[in-house]
Amino acid sequence: MRITAKDSGRRGLLGIARGVVKAVSSRARQTKLQHLDIEAFSGEAHDGAEHMEGYGLTARPHAGAEAVVVFAGGNRNHPLVISVADRQYRLQGLVDGEVALYDDLGHKVHLTRTGIVIAGAAITLEGTVTINGNLAVNGAELTHNGVDIGDSHRHGGVTPGAGNTGVPV
């Protein structure tokens, strides 16, 4: 079959679309990709579109997020979602060159011009943590193995002179 310039132009127009996410499935399938049910154009439904995420990053978008959908060769039977954005949660106010990772609850890792800001309700570090430089803890309770070692902790076995105290109580 010979494809004419006119056919090629039509396929090009059919090759990319804007869509809205209707549902998300992260179940492992043969492709091991996340699958999105999307609606492109006016009511054109595509269930199970493969979501091609960048290496090392993954996210599960909410229904209602917007998607850029590519149809290779204009074939509307095999949609590939290459980008998903959600205006409702996108961070505002970044300056040129800044980068951020964020979610819908306000948690974020923000690479600012002056340093890295990690904000969230709770931060859990797993594995060995090494701090080179100073550590300042402001307005927080500091514990070690469940024992308060902040301003209000006490020691048992205190002896006058050069002796050592017991462990915190």
Backbone as a printed PyTorch tensor [residue, N CA C, xyz], in Angstrom:
tensor([[[  0.8400,  -1.1710,   0.0000],
         [  0.0000,   0.0000,   0.0000],
         [  0.8910,   1.2420,   0.0000]],

        [[  0.5970,   2.1320,  -0.8870],
         [  1.3670,   3.3550,  -1.0160],
         [  0.6850,   4.4670,  -0.2180]],

        [[  1.4800,   5.1730,   0.6150],
         [  0.9420,   6.2630,   1.4260],
         [  1.2600,   7.5770,   0.7250]],

        [[  0.2330,   8.3440,   0.4340],
         [  0.4100,   9.6250,  -0.2420],
         [  0.6910,  10.7190,   0.7890]],

        [[  1.1020,  11.8840,   0.3060],
         [  1.3500,  13.0320,   1.1840],
         [  0.0790,  13.4020,   1.9400]],

        [[ -1.0540,  13.3000,   1.2610],
         [ -2.3300,  13.6080,   1.9000],
         [ -2.6040,  12.6240,   3.0400]],

        [[ -2.3590,  11.3170,   2.8020],
         [ -2.5390,  10.3030,   3.8370],
         [ -1.5770,  10.5440,   4.9960]],

        [[ -0.3530,  10.8900,   4.6640],
         [  0.6600,  11.1450,   5.6760],
         [  0.2600,  12.3100,   6.5680]],

        [[ -0.2770,  13.3530,   5.9840],
         [ -0.7460,  14.5110,   6.7460],
         [ -1.8800,  14.1510,   7.6770]],

        [[ -2.8090,  13.3510,   7.1870],
         [ -3.9280,  12.9110,   8.0240],
         [ -3.4280,  12.0730,   9.1920]],

        [[ -2.5040,  11.1580,   8.9020],
         [ -1.9520,  10.3140,   9.9720],
         [ -1.2140,  11.1610,  11.0000]],

        [[ -0.5190,  12.1890,  10.5210],
         [  0.1870,  13.0820,  11.4330],
         [ -0.7740,  13.7650,  12.3880]],

        [[ -1.9040,  14.2210,  11.8620],
         [ -2.9090,  14.8570,  12.7030],
         [ -3.5040,  13.8860,  13.7040]],

        [[ -3.5890,  12.6300,  13.3310],
         [ -4.1420,  11.6120,  14.2260],
         [ -3.0830,  11.0610,  15.1870]],

        [[ -1.8280,  11.4410,  14.9980],
         [ -0.7330,  10.8390,  15.7550],
         [ -0.5390,  11.3490,  17.1620]],

        [[ -1.1500,  12.4690,  17.5190],
         [ -0.9800,  13.0020,  18.8670],
         [ -2.2900,  13.6160,  19.3130]],

        [[ -2.5960,  13.4640,  20.5950],
         [ -3.8460,  14.0050,  21.1190],
         [ -3.6570,  14.4060,  22.5730]],

        [[ -4.5550,  15.2190,  23.0040],
         [ -4.6300,  15.5980,  24.4080],
         [ -5.7680,  14.7810,  24.9930]],

        [[ -5.5630,  14.2830,  26.2100],
         [ -6.6020,  13.4650,  26.8080],
         [ -6.7690,  13.7530,  28.2830]],

        [[ -7.7560,  13.1100,  28.8690],
         [ -8.0270,  13.2160,  30.3000],
         [ -8.0020,  11.8110,  30.8870]],

        [[ -7.2860,  11.6480,  32.0160],
         [ -7.2030,  10.3560,  32.6910],
         [ -8.5400,  10.0670,  33.3600]],

        [[ -9.0740,   8.8910,  33.0930],
         [-10.3320,   8.4670,  33.7010],
         [-10.1090,   7.4570,  34.8190]],

        [[ -9.0960,   6.5960,  34.6690],
         [ -8.7850,   5.5880,  35.6870],
         [ -7.3490,   5.1380,  35.4960]],

        [[ -6.7670,   4.5740,  36.5710],
         [ -5.3760,   4.1310,  36.5540],
         [ -5.3010,   2.6980,  37.0530]],

        [[ -4.4700,   1.8950,  36.3970],
         [ -4.2120,   0.5290,  36.8430],
         [ -2.7070,   0.3180,  36.9110]],

        [[ -2.2160,   0.0210,  38.1080],
         [ -0.7900,  -0.2460,  38.2740],
         [ -0.5140,  -1.7380,  38.3920]],

        [[ -1.5290,  -2.5520,  38.1190],
         [ -1.3290,  -4.0050,  38.1690],
         [ -0.2450,  -4.4080,  37.1860]],

        [[  0.5720,  -5.3420,  37.6060],
         [  1.6280,  -5.8340,  36.7050],
         [  0.9730,  -6.5980,  35.5540]],

        [[  1.2550,  -6.1630,  34.3660],
         [  0.8030,  -6.8540,  33.1650],
         [  2.0590,  -7.2760,  32.4150]],

        [[  1.8980,  -7.8710,  31.2760],
         [  3.0530,  -8.3080,  30.4980],
         [  4.0050,  -7.1560,  30.2080]],

        [[  3.4840,  -5.9650,  29.9840],
         [  4.3410,  -4.8320,  29.6450],
         [  5.0400,  -4.2480,  30.8660]],

        [[  4.5520,  -4.5510,  32.0620],
         [  5.0690,  -4.0350,  33.3310],
         [  4.9860,  -2.5180,  33.4180]],

        [[  4.1520,  -1.9170,  32.5830],
         [  3.9170,  -0.4780,  32.6150],
         [  2.5840,  -0.1980,  33.2970]],

        [[  2.4530,   0.9880,  33.8270],
         [  1.1750,   1.4450,  34.3520],
         [  0.2420,   1.6730,  33.1640]],

        [[ -1.0170,   1.3780,  33.3540],
         [ -1.9980,   1.5480,  32.2800],
         [ -3.0530,   2.5690,  32.6960]],

        [[ -3.4200,   3.4300,  31.7620],
         [ -4.3920,   4.4710,  32.0230],
         [ -5.5900,   4.3240,  31.0990]],

        [[ -6.7580,   4.5130,  31.6540],
         [ -7.9570,   4.6510,  30.8300],
         [ -8.0800,   6.1440,  30.5690]],

        [[ -8.1100,   6.5180,  29.3060],
         [ -8.1310,   7.9370,  28.9510],
         [ -9.2600,   8.2350,  27.9890]],

        [[ -9.6120,   9.5070,  27.9540],
         [-10.5690,   9.9880,  26.9680],
         [ -9.8630,  11.0690,  26.1620]],

        [[ -9.7870,  10.8460,  24.8610],
         [ -9.1570,  11.8130,  23.9590],
         [-10.2420,  12.4140,  23.0740]],

        [[ -9.9780,  13.5800,  22.5380],
         [-10.9710,  14.2820,  21.7180],
         [-12.3060,  14.3160,  22.4430]],

        [[-13.3740,  14.2260,  21.7530],
         [-14.6960,  14.2850,  22.3820],
         [-15.2420,  12.8840,  22.5790]],

        [[-14.9820,  12.3280,  23.7450],
         [-15.5510,  11.0360,  24.0800],
         [-14.8430,   9.8270,  23.5040]],

        [[-13.6880,  10.0130,  22.8480],
         [-12.9500,   8.8780,  22.2920],
         [-12.2230,   8.1590,  23.4360]],

        [[-12.7430,   7.0020,  23.8530],
         [-12.2090,   6.2750,  25.0050],
         [-11.1260,   5.2890,  24.5800]],

        [[-10.0620,   5.2570,  25.3750],
         [ -8.9820,   4.2850,  25.1860],
         [ -8.6740,   3.6850,  26.5420]],

        [[ -9.0460,   2.4260,  26.7380],
         [ -8.7740,   1.7530,  28.0020],
         [ -7.4380,   1.0360,  27.9340]],

        [[ -6.6730,   1.1180,  29.0100],
         [ -5.4060,   0.3910,  29.0990],
         [ -4.2760,   0.9870,  28.2910]],

        [[ -4.2740,   2.2980,  28.0820],
         [ -3.1640,   2.9340,  27.3550],
         [ -1.8920,   2.8130,  28.1890]],

        [[ -0.8040,   2.4170,  27.5500],
         [  0.4700,   2.2780,  28.2690],
         [  1.0090,   3.6580,  28.6390]],

        [[  1.4280,   3.7960,  29.8940],
         [  1.9740,   5.0640,  30.3850],
         [  3.4940,   4.9480,  30.4000]],

        [[  4.1350,   5.6140,  29.4560],
         [  5.5960,   5.5690,  29.3140],
         [  6.2090,   6.6330,  30.2290]],

        [[  6.6410,   6.2050,  31.4200],
         [  7.2150,   7.1280,  32.3900],
         [  8.7280,   7.2010,  32.2280]],

        [[  9.2970,   8.3170,  32.6360],
         [ 10.7450,   8.4800,  32.5840],
         [ 11.4440,   7.5030,  33.5190]],

        [[ 12.6270,   7.0570,  33.1320],
         [ 13.3880,   6.1090,  33.9350],
         [ 13.6260,   6.6620,  35.3430]],

        [[ 13.3690,   5.8440,  36.3530],
         [ 13.6280,   6.2180,  37.7290],
         [ 12.5220,   7.0340,  38.3810]],

        [[ 11.4910,   7.3790,  37.6590],
         [ 10.3800,   8.1510,  38.2010],
         [  9.0720,   7.4340,  37.9130]],

        [[  8.1870,   7.4680,  38.8690],
         [  6.8620,   6.9200,  38.6360],
         [  5.8670,   7.6880,  39.4900]],

        [[  4.6500,   7.7540,  39.0490],
         [  3.5920,   8.4430,  39.7790],
         [  2.2620,   7.8180,  39.3900]],

        [[  1.3240,   7.8760,  40.3030],
         [ -0.0170,   7.3920,  39.9960],
         [ -0.9330,   8.6130,  39.9700]],

        [[ -1.2750,   9.0790,  38.7740],
         [ -2.0830,  10.2990,  38.6800],
         [ -3.5260,  10.0740,  39.1210]],

        [[ -4.1620,  11.1690,  39.5290],
         [ -5.5810,  11.1430,  39.8620],
         [ -6.4060,  11.1550,  38.5890]],

        [[ -7.6010,  10.6170,  38.6740],
         [ -8.5530,  10.7820,  37.5770],
         [ -8.7720,  12.2770,  37.3910]],

        [[ -8.8470,  12.7160,  36.1520],
         [ -9.0140,  14.1280,  35.8490],
         [ -7.7230,  14.8070,  35.4280]],

        [[ -6.5810,  14.1440,  35.6560],
         [ -5.3040,  14.7030,  35.1980],
         [ -5.2970,  14.7160,  33.6760]],

        [[ -4.4780,  15.5910,  33.1190],
         [ -4.4090,  15.7160,  31.6640],
         [ -3.2290,  14.9140,  31.1210]],

        [[ -3.3780,  14.3660,  29.9350],
         [ -2.3540,  13.5090,  29.3480],
         [ -2.0540,  13.9180,  27.9150]],

        [[ -0.7900,  13.7160,  27.5220],
         [ -0.4000,  13.8300,  26.1200],
         [ -0.2990,  12.3940,  25.6130]],

        [[ -1.0460,  12.0930,  24.5680],
         [ -1.1470,  10.7310,  24.0540],
         [ -0.6000,  10.7000,  22.6330]],

        [[  0.2620,   9.7160,  22.3810],
         [  0.8460,   9.5440,  21.0550],
         [  0.2900,   8.2550,  20.4540]],

        [[ -0.0570,   8.3250,  19.1940],
         [ -0.5340,   7.1630,  18.4520],
         [  0.4690,   6.9350,  17.3280]],

        [[  1.3860,   5.9990,  17.5310],
         [  2.4550,   5.7610,  16.5480],
         [  1.8700,   5.4840,  15.1740]],

        [[  2.3600,   6.2270,  14.1890],
         [  1.8980,   6.0490,  12.8140],
         [  0.4440,   6.4310,  12.6140]],

        [[ -0.1300,   7.1470,  13.5870],
         [ -1.5360,   7.5240,  13.4720],
         [ -2.4950,   6.4030,  13.8090]],

        [[ -1.9760,   5.2620,  14.3080],
         [ -2.8100,   4.1070,  14.6460],
         [ -3.4920,   4.3630,  15.9820]],

        [[ -4.7790,   4.6380,  15.9680],
         [ -5.5250,   4.9840,  17.1800],
         [ -5.8190,   3.7590,  18.0440]],

        [[ -5.3710,   2.5780,  17.6390],
         [ -5.6190,   1.3620,  18.4090],
         [ -4.5350,   1.0730,  19.4430]],

        [[ -3.4300,   1.8190,  19.4270],
         [ -2.3580,   1.5660,  20.3930],
         [ -1.8290,   2.8960,  20.9570]],

        [[ -2.5800,   3.4690,  21.9110],
         [ -2.1610,   4.7480,  22.4730],
         [ -1.0210,   4.5890,  23.4760]],

        [[ -0.0970,   5.5400,  23.4580],
         [  0.9990,   5.6040,  24.4270],
         [  0.9240,   6.9640,  25.1140]],

        [[  0.7730,   6.9540,  26.4330],
         [  0.7390,   8.2030,  27.1880],
         [  2.1830,   8.5680,  27.5160]],

        [[  2.6250,   9.7450,  27.0620],
         [  4.0230,  10.1300,  27.2740],
         [  4.1910,  11.1910,  28.3470]],

        [[  3.0970,  11.8170,  28.7640],
         [  3.1920,  12.8270,  29.8140],
         [  1.8340,  12.9890,  30.4730]],

        [[  1.8530,  13.1780,  31.8030],
         [  0.6250,  13.4400,  32.5470],
         [  0.8870,  14.6390,  33.4550]],

        [[ -0.0290,  15.5740,  33.4860],
         [  0.0870,  16.7500,  34.3460],
         [ -1.2320,  16.9600,  35.0750]],

        [[ -1.1420,  17.5610,  36.2590],
         [ -2.3480,  17.8590,  37.0180],
         [ -2.2440,  19.2870,  37.5440]],

        [[ -2.9530,  20.1820,  36.9150],
         [ -2.9010,  21.6110,  37.2580],
         [ -3.2580,  21.8650,  38.7170]],

        [[ -4.0990,  21.0110,  39.2800],
         [ -4.5900,  21.2070,  40.6410],
         [ -3.4620,  21.1300,  41.6730]],

        [[ -2.4300,  20.3200,  41.4250],
         [ -1.3960,  20.0880,  42.4260],
         [ -0.0150,  20.6350,  42.0520]],

        [[  0.1460,  21.1110,  40.8480],
         [  1.4510,  21.5760,  40.3780],
         [  1.9750,  22.7070,  41.2540]],

        [[  3.2580,  22.6230,  41.6400],
         [  3.8750,  23.6700,  42.4420],
         [  3.9950,  24.9470,  41.6340]],

        [[  3.8090,  26.0600,  42.2930],
         [  3.8920,  27.3760,  41.6630],
         [  5.0900,  28.1190,  42.2610]],

        [[  5.5970,  29.0980,  41.5520],
         [  6.5910,  30.0040,  42.1060],
         [  8.0390,  29.5550,  42.0330]],

        [[  8.3480,  28.4950,  41.3120],
         [  9.7460,  28.1130,  41.1630],
         [ 10.4500,  29.1680,  40.3220]],

        [[ 11.7270,  29.3660,  40.5790],
         [ 12.4970,  30.3120,  39.7770],
         [ 13.2880,  29.5430,  38.7290]],

        [[ 13.8070,  30.2510,  37.7320],
         [ 14.5480,  29.6240,  36.6480],
         [ 15.5840,  28.6450,  37.1830]],

        [[ 15.5840,  27.4390,  36.6560],
         [ 16.5740,  26.4320,  37.0140],
         [ 16.1890,  25.5380,  38.1680]],

        [[ 15.1300,  25.8580,  38.9060],
         [ 14.7490,  25.0270,  40.0430],
         [ 13.9790,  23.7920,  39.5880]],

        [[ 14.0220,  22.7470,  40.4270],
         [ 13.3730,  21.4670,  40.1450],
         [ 12.6650,  21.0210,  41.4210]],

        [[ 11.5270,  20.3600,  41.2800],
         [ 10.8200,  19.8670,  42.4570],
         [ 10.1090,  18.5570,  42.1500]],

        [[ 10.0120,  17.7410,  43.1760],
         [  9.2350,  16.5060,  43.1530],
         [  8.1430,  16.7170,  44.1860]],

        [[  6.8800,  16.4790,  43.8440],
         [  5.7940,  16.8220,  44.7580],
         [  4.6320,  15.8550,  44.5960]],

        [[  3.7030,  15.9230,  45.5550],
         [  2.4930,  15.1100,  45.4600],
         [  1.2660,  15.9540,  45.7810]],

        [[  0.1250,  15.2990,  45.8660],
         [ -1.1390,  16.0060,  46.0870],
         [ -1.3620,  16.4040,  47.5360]],

        [[ -0.5160,  15.9550,  48.4680],
         [ -0.6780,  16.2890,  49.8820],
         [  0.2160,  17.4400,  50.3220]],

        [[  1.0100,  17.9860,  49.4010],
         [  1.9010,  19.0870,  49.7440],
         [  3.3050,  18.6530,  50.1180]],

        [[  3.5820,  17.3610,  50.0820],
         [  4.9480,  16.8970,  50.3290],
         [  5.7970,  17.2680,  49.1250]],

        [[  7.0670,  17.6360,  49.3790],
         [  7.8990,  18.0140,  48.2410],
         [  9.3780,  17.8740,  48.5660]],

        [[ 10.1390,  17.6720,  47.5030],
         [ 11.5890,  17.7880,  47.5230],
         [ 11.8810,  18.8730,  46.5050]],

        [[ 12.3900,  20.0010,  46.9780],
         [ 12.5520,  21.1880,  46.1350],
         [ 14.0260,  21.5480,  46.0560]],

        [[ 14.5960,  21.4450,  44.8630],
         [ 15.9820,  21.8460,  44.6410],
         [ 15.9640,  23.3320,  44.3100]],

        [[ 16.2630,  24.1530,  45.3300],
         [ 16.2110,  25.5980,  45.1790],
         [ 17.5730,  26.1130,  44.7330]],

        [[ 17.6710,  27.3980,  44.5050],
         [ 18.9460,  28.0190,  44.1290],
         [ 19.9180,  28.0290,  45.3050]],

        [[ 19.4200,  27.8900,  46.5440],
         [ 20.2920,  27.9670,  47.7240],
         [ 20.4460,  26.6460,  48.4570]],

        [[ 19.7180,  25.6170,  48.0610],
         [ 19.8280,  24.3220,  48.7390],
         [ 18.6320,  23.4440,  48.4340]],

        [[ 18.4920,  22.4000,  49.2060],
         [ 17.4100,  21.4350,  49.0040],
         [ 16.4480,  21.5250,  50.1800]],

        [[ 15.1680,  21.6740,  49.8790],
         [ 14.1340,  21.7340,  50.9010],
         [ 13.2910,  20.4740,  50.7840]],

        [[ 13.1960,  19.7260,  51.8880],
         [ 12.3370,  18.5450,  51.9410],
         [ 11.2280,  18.8740,  52.9280]],

        [[  9.9940,  18.8580,  52.4720],
         [  8.8680,  19.2160,  53.3280],
         [  7.8210,  18.1190,  53.2780]],

        [[  7.2970,  17.7640,  54.4530],
         [  6.2540,  16.7590,  54.5270],
         [  5.8290,  16.5720,  55.9570]],

        [[  4.7650,  15.8210,  56.1470],
         [  4.2570,  15.5770,  57.4860],
         [  5.2640,  14.7720,  58.3060]],

        [[  5.9290,  13.8280,  57.6860],
         [  6.9380,  13.0050,  58.3660],
         [  7.9810,  12.6020,  57.3340]],

        [[  9.2100,  12.5310,  57.7730],
         [ 10.2960,  12.1180,  56.8880],
         [ 10.9670,  10.9090,  57.5270]],

        [[ 11.0650,   9.8410,  56.7840],
         [ 11.6910,   8.6190,  57.2650],
         [ 12.9290,   8.3450,  56.4310]],

        [[ 14.0510,   8.1830,  57.0960],
         [ 15.3000,   7.8250,  56.4210],
         [ 15.5990,   6.3770,  56.7520]],

        [[ 15.8770,   5.5740,  55.7580],
         [ 16.1970,   4.1670,  55.9750],
         [ 17.6290,   3.9080,  55.5590]],

        [[ 18.3030,   3.0180,  56.2780],
         [ 19.6830,   2.7060,  55.9590],
         [ 20.6260,   3.5950,  56.7480]],

        [[ 21.8830,   3.5720,  56.3920],
         [ 22.8910,   4.3710,  57.0690],
         [ 22.7850,   5.8210,  56.6150]],

        [[ 22.7840,   6.7410,  57.5640],
         [ 22.7040,   8.1640,  57.2630],
         [ 23.9830,   8.8180,  57.7650]],

        [[ 24.6770,   9.5100,  56.8960],
         [ 25.9030,  10.2150,  57.2490],
         [ 25.6790,  11.6990,  57.0280]],

        [[ 26.0200,  12.4880,  58.0280],
         [ 25.9080,  13.9410,  57.9060],
         [ 27.3110,  14.5120,  57.9980]],

        [[ 27.7550,  15.1520,  56.9480],
         [ 29.0450,  15.8330,  56.9450],
         [ 28.7540,  17.3160,  57.0590]],

        [[ 29.1140,  17.9030,  58.1620],
         [ 28.8000,  19.3130,  58.3930],
         [ 27.9300,  19.4420,  59.6170]],

        [[ 27.3540,  20.6120,  59.7930],
         [ 26.5680,  20.9010,  60.9820],
         [ 25.1410,  20.3990,  60.8400]],

        [[ 24.5240,  20.0830,  61.9780],
         [ 23.1280,  19.6760,  62.0250],
         [ 22.4230,  20.5770,  63.0130]],

        [[ 21.3950,  21.2550,  62.5830],
         [ 20.5820,  22.0860,  63.4650],
         [ 19.1840,  21.5010,  63.4900]],

        [[ 18.6390,  21.3010,  64.6900],
         [ 17.2790,  20.7960,  64.8450],
         [ 16.4960,  21.8800,  65.5600]],

        [[ 15.5000,  22.4410,  64.8830],
         [ 14.7160,  23.5460,  65.4360],
         [ 13.2830,  23.1110,  65.6930]],

        [[ 12.8040,  23.3980,  66.8890],
         [ 11.3960,  23.1630,  67.2070],
         [ 10.9640,  21.7220,  67.1070]],

        [[ 11.8640,  20.7980,  67.4510],
         [ 11.5070,  19.3910,  67.3320],
         [ 11.9030,  18.6420,  68.5930]],

        [[ 11.2410,  17.5260,  68.8110],
         [ 11.6080,  16.6270,  69.9010],
         [ 12.6690,  15.6870,  69.3590]],

        [[ 13.7310,  15.5040,  70.1030],
         [ 14.8290,  14.6610,  69.6540],
         [ 14.8990,  13.4320,  70.5490]],

        [[ 14.7800,  12.2440,  69.9470],
         [ 14.8320,  11.0030,  70.7200],
         [ 15.8830,  10.0770,  70.1460]],

        [[ 16.3760,   9.1860,  70.9920],
         [ 17.2950,   8.1270,  70.5800],
         [ 16.8170,   6.8520,  71.2330]],

        [[ 16.4800,   5.8540,  70.4250],
         [ 15.9220,   4.6000,  70.9250],
         [ 14.7500,   4.8350,  71.8650]],

        [[ 13.9020,   5.8220,  71.5190],
         [ 12.7110,   6.1030,  72.3040],
         [ 12.9400,   6.9550,  73.5380]],

        [[ 14.1770,   7.3850,  73.8150],
         [ 14.4810,   8.2000,  74.9890],
         [ 14.7040,   9.6460,  74.5420]],

        [[ 14.0190,  10.5810,  75.2280],
         [ 14.1700,  12.0080,  74.9240],
         [ 15.5980,  12.4370,  75.2380]],

        [[ 16.2970,  12.9760,  74.2500],
         [ 17.6550,  13.4790,  74.4910],
         [ 17.7330,  14.9720,  74.1980]],

        [[ 16.5590,  15.6150,  74.1660],
         [ 16.5020,  17.0610,  73.9550],
         [ 16.7370,  17.7950,  75.2630]],

        [[ 16.1700,  19.0040,  75.3870],
         [ 16.3880,  19.8700,  76.5500],
         [ 15.8920,  19.2810,  77.8640]],

        [[ 14.8690,  18.4380,  77.8290],
         [ 14.2530,  17.9900,  79.0850],
         [ 14.7480,  16.6330,  79.5720]],

        [[ 15.7500,  16.0530,  78.9690],
         [ 16.1540,  14.7240,  79.4280],
         [ 17.0260,  14.8210,  80.6870]],

        [[ 17.0150,  13.7270,  81.4780],
         [ 17.7860,  13.6460,  82.7180],
         [ 18.7040,  12.4410,  82.6510]],

        [[ 19.7250,  12.4220,  83.4770],
         [ 20.6460,  11.2950,  83.5920],
         [ 20.5820,  10.7340,  85.0020]],

        [[ 20.6930,   9.4240,  85.1050],
         [ 20.7980,   8.7920,  86.4100],
         [ 22.2650,   8.5300,  86.7250]],

        [[ 22.5690,   8.2120,  87.9890],
         [ 23.9370,   7.8580,  88.3990],
         [ 24.9070,   9.0100,  88.3260]],

        [[ 24.4360,  10.2310,  88.6000],
         [ 25.3110,  11.3960,  88.5400],
         [ 26.2140,  11.3970,  89.7670]],

        [[ 27.5130,  11.4950,  89.5490],
         [ 28.4770,  11.6100,  90.6360],
         [ 29.2550,  12.9010,  90.4740]],

        [[ 29.4970,  13.5810,  91.5900],
         [ 30.2520,  14.8190,  91.4900],
         [ 31.6780,  14.5520,  91.0220]],

        [[ 32.2940,  15.5540,  90.4550],
         [ 33.6880,  15.4370,  90.0480],
         [ 33.8120,  15.0270,  88.6040]],

        [[ 34.8820,  14.2800,  88.3040],
         [ 35.2160,  13.9250,  86.9330],
         [ 34.5320,  12.6610,  86.4520]],

        [[ 33.6430,  12.0670,  87.2490],
         [ 33.0020,  10.8190,  86.8470],
         [ 32.0070,  11.0120,  85.7110]],

        [[ 31.6030,   9.9160,  85.0840],
         [ 30.6170,   9.9250,  84.0140],
         [ 29.2390,   9.6830,  84.5760]],

        [[ 28.2390,  10.1920,  83.8800],
         [ 26.8620,   9.9480,  84.2860],
         [ 26.3970,   8.6130,  83.7210]],

        [[ 25.2570,   8.1860,  84.2070],
         [ 24.6390,   7.0010,  83.6180],
         [ 23.9480,   7.3730,  82.3300]],

        [[ 23.2730,   6.4230,  81.7450],
         [ 22.5740,   6.6550,  80.4810],
         [ 21.3470,   7.5320,  80.7300]],

        [[ 20.8300,   8.2080,  79.7010],
         [ 19.6220,   9.0210,  79.8860],
         [ 18.4690,   8.1640,  80.3590]],

        [[ 17.5870,   8.7660,  81.1750],
         [ 16.4170,   8.0480,  81.6810],
         [ 15.1580,   8.6690,  81.1540]]])
